[in-house]
Amino acid sequence: MTGPRWPERTGRRPGADVAAIRSQTAAAIAAGRWHISPPPQSILLGGVRCLHFAAPDPQGTVLHFHGGGYRIGCAEMMTLFAIALVARCGVDVICPDYRLAPDHPFPAALNDGWSCWTALRESSALPILLSGDSAGGGLAATIAAHGLPLALVPAGVILLSPWIDLSVTSGCYDRNAATDPVFSRASAKASAEDYLQGYPADAPLACPLSVDLHGFAPSFISVGTGEVLADDALRLHAALLAVATPSTLSAIDGMEHVAVMRDRTGTGAQETFAAIARFIDDRLSPLAIR
């Protein structure tokens, strides 16, 4: 693929709050916050900078997109999750540093994700699973959904507290406001506005729920029942089942937003990681690959 798949738009400078978080993240990287030895390889995949966490004899590849409301986050923050998958599942893990809003509004992140996905498909004979947490989960689901007409269907899709509906109208934002200390209606609305910048939240390129999901890959969806994104996960799970797509939903009481990525000692985190590993094992089994 040469150039963006979907036409891009001019962005704007981030607000002081987003700029401050990005600065803190850059300082943490420079200070070695997520350093491991040996370090992952920094690669270009489809023109996008990625971190490649390599297994000695990989059975497949997990292409994982980080969260952060499309405004913050980086590949380095996925290090502990990535090396745990490498060790447990014997897979390569690739984490892209896709472009962030509001500097690069929709569809820049989608173009970057698509470029990584198609470049990996072209360069590797290994089975590939698409994966993502929070906004990265929405990105992974959208890429998987738009691969259907082109027969670019991954071996599986892993969605951790996925942010699917950017309209921010779910009742969960009110019902679960007191039980979700990580994400909120206010932060979701600000993130969606910075990312979409006028693009319709319910358009197929922005919302996988607006796409015909027939043929979507078998999926694993994880969420805490007290999250403000609980309805997003439940709606996507129901939509996949409605078109006879195998979908496993893990909804855990008391588990915080993407706990498996942030704190493996937290409620539900170990259980979620074990379920992810089992899903990867199943999707990479000779019978599933055939």
Coordinates of C-alpha atoms in Angstrom, one line a residue:
M1 CA 0.0 0.0 0.0
T2 CA 1.3 3.5 -0.9
G3 CA -0.1 6.5 0.8
P4 CA -3.2 6.6 3.1
R5 CA -6.1 4.3 2.3
W6 CA -8.6 7.0 3.4
P7 CA -8.2 10.7 2.8
E8 CA -6.6 12.6 5.7
R9 CA -7.4 16.0 7.2
T10 CA -5.4 18.8 8.8
G11 CA -5.4 18.6 12.6
R12 CA -4.8 21.1 15.4
R13 CA -2.4 21.5 18.3
P14 CA -3.2 19.4 21.4
G15 CA -4.5 21.2 24.5
A16 CA -2.3 21.8 27.5
D17 CA -3.6 18.7 29.3
V18 CA -2.8 16.3 26.5
A19 CA 0.5 18.0 25.8
A20 CA 1.4 17.6 29.5
I21 CA 0.6 13.8 29.5
R22 CA 2.6 13.3 26.4
S23 CA 5.5 15.1 27.9
Q24 CA 5.3 13.0 31.0
T25 CA 5.2 9.8 28.9
A26 CA 8.3 10.9 26.9
A27 CA 10.1 11.6 30.1
A28 CA 9.2 8.2 31.5
I29 CA 10.5 6.5 28.3
A30 CA 13.8 8.5 28.5
A31 CA 14.1 7.5 32.2
G32 CA 13.8 3.8 31.3
R33 CA 10.3 3.3 32.8
W34 CA 9.5 0.4 30.4
H35 CA 13.1 -0.7 29.6
I36 CA 13.7 -4.5 29.3
S37 CA 16.8 -6.4 28.4
P38 CA 17.2 -7.3 25.6
P39 CA 15.1 -4.5 24.4
P40 CA 12.4 -4.9 21.6
Q41 CA 13.4 -4.1 18.1
S42 CA 12.2 -0.8 16.7
I43 CA 10.9 -1.4 13.2
L44 CA 9.0 0.3 10.4
L45 CA 5.9 -1.6 9.4
G46 CA 4.0 0.0 6.5
G47 CA 5.9 3.2 7.3
V48 CA 4.8 3.2 10.9
R49 CA 7.2 2.9 13.8
C50 CA 6.5 -0.2 15.9
L51 CA 8.1 -2.2 18.7
H52 CA 8.7 -5.8 17.9
F53 CA 8.8 -8.2 20.8
A54 CA 10.2 -11.4 19.3
A55 CA 9.7 -15.0 20.3
P56 CA 12.5 -17.6 19.7
D57 CA 10.3 -19.7 17.4
P58 CA 7.1 -17.8 16.9
Q59 CA 3.9 -19.7 16.2
G60 CA 2.1 -16.5 15.1
T61 CA 2.0 -12.8 15.6
V62 CA -0.2 -10.5 17.7
L63 CA -0.5 -7.0 16.3
H64 CA -1.6 -5.0 19.3
F65 CA -2.8 -1.4 19.3
H66 CA -2.4 0.6 22.5
G67 CA -5.2 2.7 24.2
G68 CA -5.3 6.3 25.2
G69 CA -8.4 7.8 23.7
Y70 CA -6.6 8.2 20.4
R71 CA -4.7 11.2 22.0
I72 CA -2.1 9.7 24.3
G73 CA -0.2 6.4 24.9
C74 CA 2.7 4.7 23.2
A75 CA 4.1 1.3 22.2
E76 CA 6.5 1.3 25.1
M77 CA 3.6 1.2 27.6
M78 CA 2.6 -2.3 26.2
T79 CA 6.0 -3.8 27.2
L80 CA 4.9 -5.9 30.2
F81 CA 1.8 -7.2 28.4
A82 CA 3.8 -8.0 25.3
I83 CA 6.6 -9.9 26.9
A84 CA 4.1 -11.9 29.0
L85 CA 2.4 -13.0 25.7
V86 CA 5.7 -13.8 24.1
A87 CA 6.7 -16.0 27.1
R88 CA 3.3 -17.7 27.6
C89 CA 2.1 -18.1 24.0
G90 CA 5.3 -18.3 21.9
V91 CA 4.1 -15.4 19.6
D92 CA 5.7 -12.3 18.3
V93 CA 4.0 -9.2 19.5
I94 CA 4.1 -6.0 17.4
C95 CA 2.9 -2.7 18.9
P96 CA 2.5 0.3 16.6
D97 CA 3.0 3.9 17.5
Y98 CA 0.1 5.1 15.3
R99 CA -0.4 8.9 15.0
L100 CA -2.4 10.6 17.6
A101 CA -5.2 13.3 17.7
P102 CA -5.8 16.2 17.7
D103 CA -2.6 16.8 15.7
H104 CA -3.6 13.9 13.4
P105 CA -7.4 13.5 13.4
F106 CA -9.4 10.6 12.1
P107 CA -8.6 8.7 9.9
A108 CA -4.8 9.0 10.5
A109 CA -4.8 6.3 13.2
L110 CA -6.9 4.0 11.1
N111 CA -4.6 4.6 8.1
D112 CA -1.6 3.7 10.2
G113 CA -3.2 0.7 11.6
W114 CA -4.3 -0.5 8.2
S115 CA -0.8 0.1 6.9
C116 CA 0.7 -2.1 9.6
W117 CA -1.9 -4.8 9.2
T118 CA -1.5 -5.1 5.4
A119 CA 2.3 -4.8 5.5
L120 CA 2.5 -7.6 8.0
R121 CA 0.1 -9.7 5.9
E122 CA 2.4 -9.2 2.9
S123 CA 5.7 -9.9 4.7
S124 CA 4.9 -12.8 7.1
A125 CA 3.6 -16.3 6.5
L126 CA 2.6 -16.6 10.2
P127 CA -1.0 -16.4 11.3
I128 CA -1.8 -12.9 12.7
L129 CA -4.2 -11.9 15.5
L130 CA -5.4 -8.3 15.7
S131 CA -5.5 -7.0 19.3
G132 CA -6.1 -3.7 21.1
D133 CA -7.1 -2.2 24.4
S134 CA -9.6 0.7 24.9
A135 CA -9.3 3.0 21.9
G136 CA -6.8 0.5 20.4
G137 CA -9.5 -2.1 20.7
G138 CA -11.9 0.0 18.7
L139 CA -9.1 0.5 16.1
A140 CA -8.4 -3.2 15.9
A141 CA -12.1 -4.0 15.5
T142 CA -12.5 -1.4 12.8
I143 CA -9.5 -2.7 10.9
A144 CA -10.8 -6.2 11.1
A145 CA -14.3 -5.1 9.9
H146 CA -12.9 -3.3 6.9
G147 CA -10.7 -6.2 5.9
L148 CA -13.7 -8.3 5.2
P149 CA -14.4 -7.2 1.5
L150 CA -10.7 -7.8 0.7
A151 CA -10.5 -11.2 2.4
L152 CA -8.0 -9.8 4.9
V153 CA -9.4 -11.7 7.8
P154 CA -7.1 -12.2 10.8
A155 CA -6.8 -15.5 12.7
G156 CA -8.5 -13.9 15.6
V157 CA -9.3 -10.6 17.3
I158 CA -8.6 -9.7 20.9
L159 CA -10.5 -6.7 22.3
L160 CA -9.8 -5.5 25.8
S161 CA -12.3 -2.9 27.1
P162 CA -12.8 -1.8 23.5
W163 CA -14.1 1.7 22.8
I164 CA -16.4 1.0 20.0
D165 CA -19.0 3.8 20.0
L166 CA -17.5 7.3 19.9
S167 CA -20.9 9.0 20.2
V168 CA -20.5 8.7 24.0
T169 CA -24.3 8.1 24.4
S170 CA -24.3 4.8 26.3
G171 CA -26.1 4.7 29.6
C172 CA -23.0 3.1 31.1
Y173 CA -21.4 6.5 31.3
D174 CA -23.9 7.4 34.0
R175 CA -24.6 4.0 35.5
N176 CA -20.9 3.2 36.0
A177 CA -19.5 6.6 36.7
A178 CA -18.9 5.8 40.3
T179 CA -17.2 2.4 39.6
D180 CA -14.8 3.5 36.8
P181 CA -11.9 5.6 38.1
V182 CA -10.0 5.4 34.8
F183 CA -12.4 6.6 32.1
S184 CA -15.4 9.0 32.2
R185 CA -18.0 10.6 30.0
A186 CA -16.0 13.9 30.1
S187 CA -12.7 12.3 29.0
A188 CA -14.5 10.2 26.4
K189 CA -16.3 13.3 24.9
A190 CA -13.1 15.3 24.8
S191 CA -11.2 12.4 23.2
A192 CA -13.9 11.7 20.6
E193 CA -14.0 15.4 19.7
D194 CA -10.2 15.6 19.3
Y195 CA -10.2 12.5 17.2
L196 CA -13.3 12.9 15.0
Q197 CA -13.2 16.6 14.6
G198 CA -16.6 16.7 13.0
Y199 CA -16.6 13.3 11.4
P200 CA -19.8 11.3 12.2
A201 CA -19.3 9.0 15.1
D202 CA -21.7 6.4 13.6
A203 CA -20.1 6.3 10.2
P204 CA -18.8 2.8 9.3
L205 CA -15.1 3.9 9.3
A206 CA -15.5 5.2 12.9
C207 CA -17.8 2.6 14.3
P208 CA -17.5 -1.2 13.7
L209 CA -21.2 -1.5 14.9
S210 CA -22.2 0.2 11.6
V211 CA -20.5 -2.4 9.5
D212 CA -21.9 -5.7 8.2
L213 CA -19.9 -8.1 10.4
H214 CA -20.6 -11.2 8.5
G215 CA -17.2 -13.0 8.1
F216 CA -15.6 -11.2 11.1
A217 CA -12.9 -13.3 12.7
P218 CA -13.5 -15.3 15.9
S219 CA -13.1 -12.8 18.8
F220 CA -12.3 -12.6 22.5
I221 CA -13.8 -9.5 24.3
S222 CA -12.9 -8.6 27.8
V223 CA -14.5 -5.9 30.0
G224 CA -15.2 -5.1 33.6
T225 CA -18.9 -4.9 34.4
G226 CA -18.4 -1.6 36.2
E227 CA -16.7 0.2 33.4
V228 CA -18.2 3.0 31.4
L229 CA -17.4 1.0 28.3
A230 CA -19.2 -2.1 29.4
D231 CA -22.1 -1.5 27.0
D232 CA -19.7 -1.1 24.0
A233 CA -18.2 -4.6 24.7
L234 CA -21.6 -6.2 25.2
R235 CA -23.1 -4.6 22.1
L236 CA -20.2 -5.8 19.9
H237 CA -20.4 -9.3 21.4
A238 CA -24.1 -9.4 20.6
A239 CA -23.6 -8.1 17.1
L240 CA -21.0 -10.8 16.3
L241 CA -23.2 -13.6 17.7
A242 CA -26.1 -12.2 15.6
V243 CA -24.1 -12.9 12.4
A244 CA -22.9 -16.3 13.7
T245 CA -19.4 -15.2 14.4
P246 CA -17.7 -17.0 17.3
S247 CA -17.3 -14.5 20.1
T248 CA -16.2 -15.1 23.7
L249 CA -17.1 -12.5 26.2
S250 CA -15.3 -12.2 29.6
A251 CA -17.2 -9.7 31.8
I252 CA -15.8 -9.5 35.3
D253 CA -17.3 -7.8 38.3
G254 CA -15.0 -5.4 40.0
M255 CA -12.3 -5.3 37.2
E256 CA -11.1 -1.9 36.3
H257 CA -10.6 -0.5 32.7
V258 CA -7.9 -2.6 30.9
A259 CA -6.7 -3.9 34.2
V260 CA -4.7 -6.7 32.5
M261 CA -2.6 -3.9 30.8
R262 CA -2.1 -1.8 33.9
D263 CA -1.9 -3.9 37.0
R264 CA -1.7 -7.7 36.9
T265 CA -2.5 -7.9 40.6
G266 CA -5.8 -6.1 40.2
T267 CA -9.2 -7.8 40.3
G268 CA -9.7 -10.0 37.2
A269 CA -6.4 -9.2 35.6
Q270 CA -4.8 -12.7 36.0
E271 CA -8.0 -14.3 35.0
T272 CA -8.2 -12.1 31.9
F273 CA -4.6 -12.8 30.8
A274 CA -5.2 -16.6 31.2
A275 CA -8.3 -16.3 29.0
I276 CA -6.4 -14.3 26.4
A277 CA -3.7 -17.0 26.3
R278 CA -6.2 -19.8 25.9
F279 CA -7.8 -17.9 23.0
I280 CA -4.5 -17.4 21.3
D281 CA -3.7 -21.1 21.8
D282 CA -7.0 -22.1 20.3
R283 CA -6.7 -19.8 17.3
L284 CA -3.1 -20.9 16.5
S285 CA -3.9 -24.6 16.8
P286 CA -3.4 -26.6 13.6
L287 CA -7.1 -27.2 13.2
A288 CA -8.0 -23.5 13.5
I289 CA -5.2 -22.3 11.1
R290 CA -6.1 -24.9 8.4

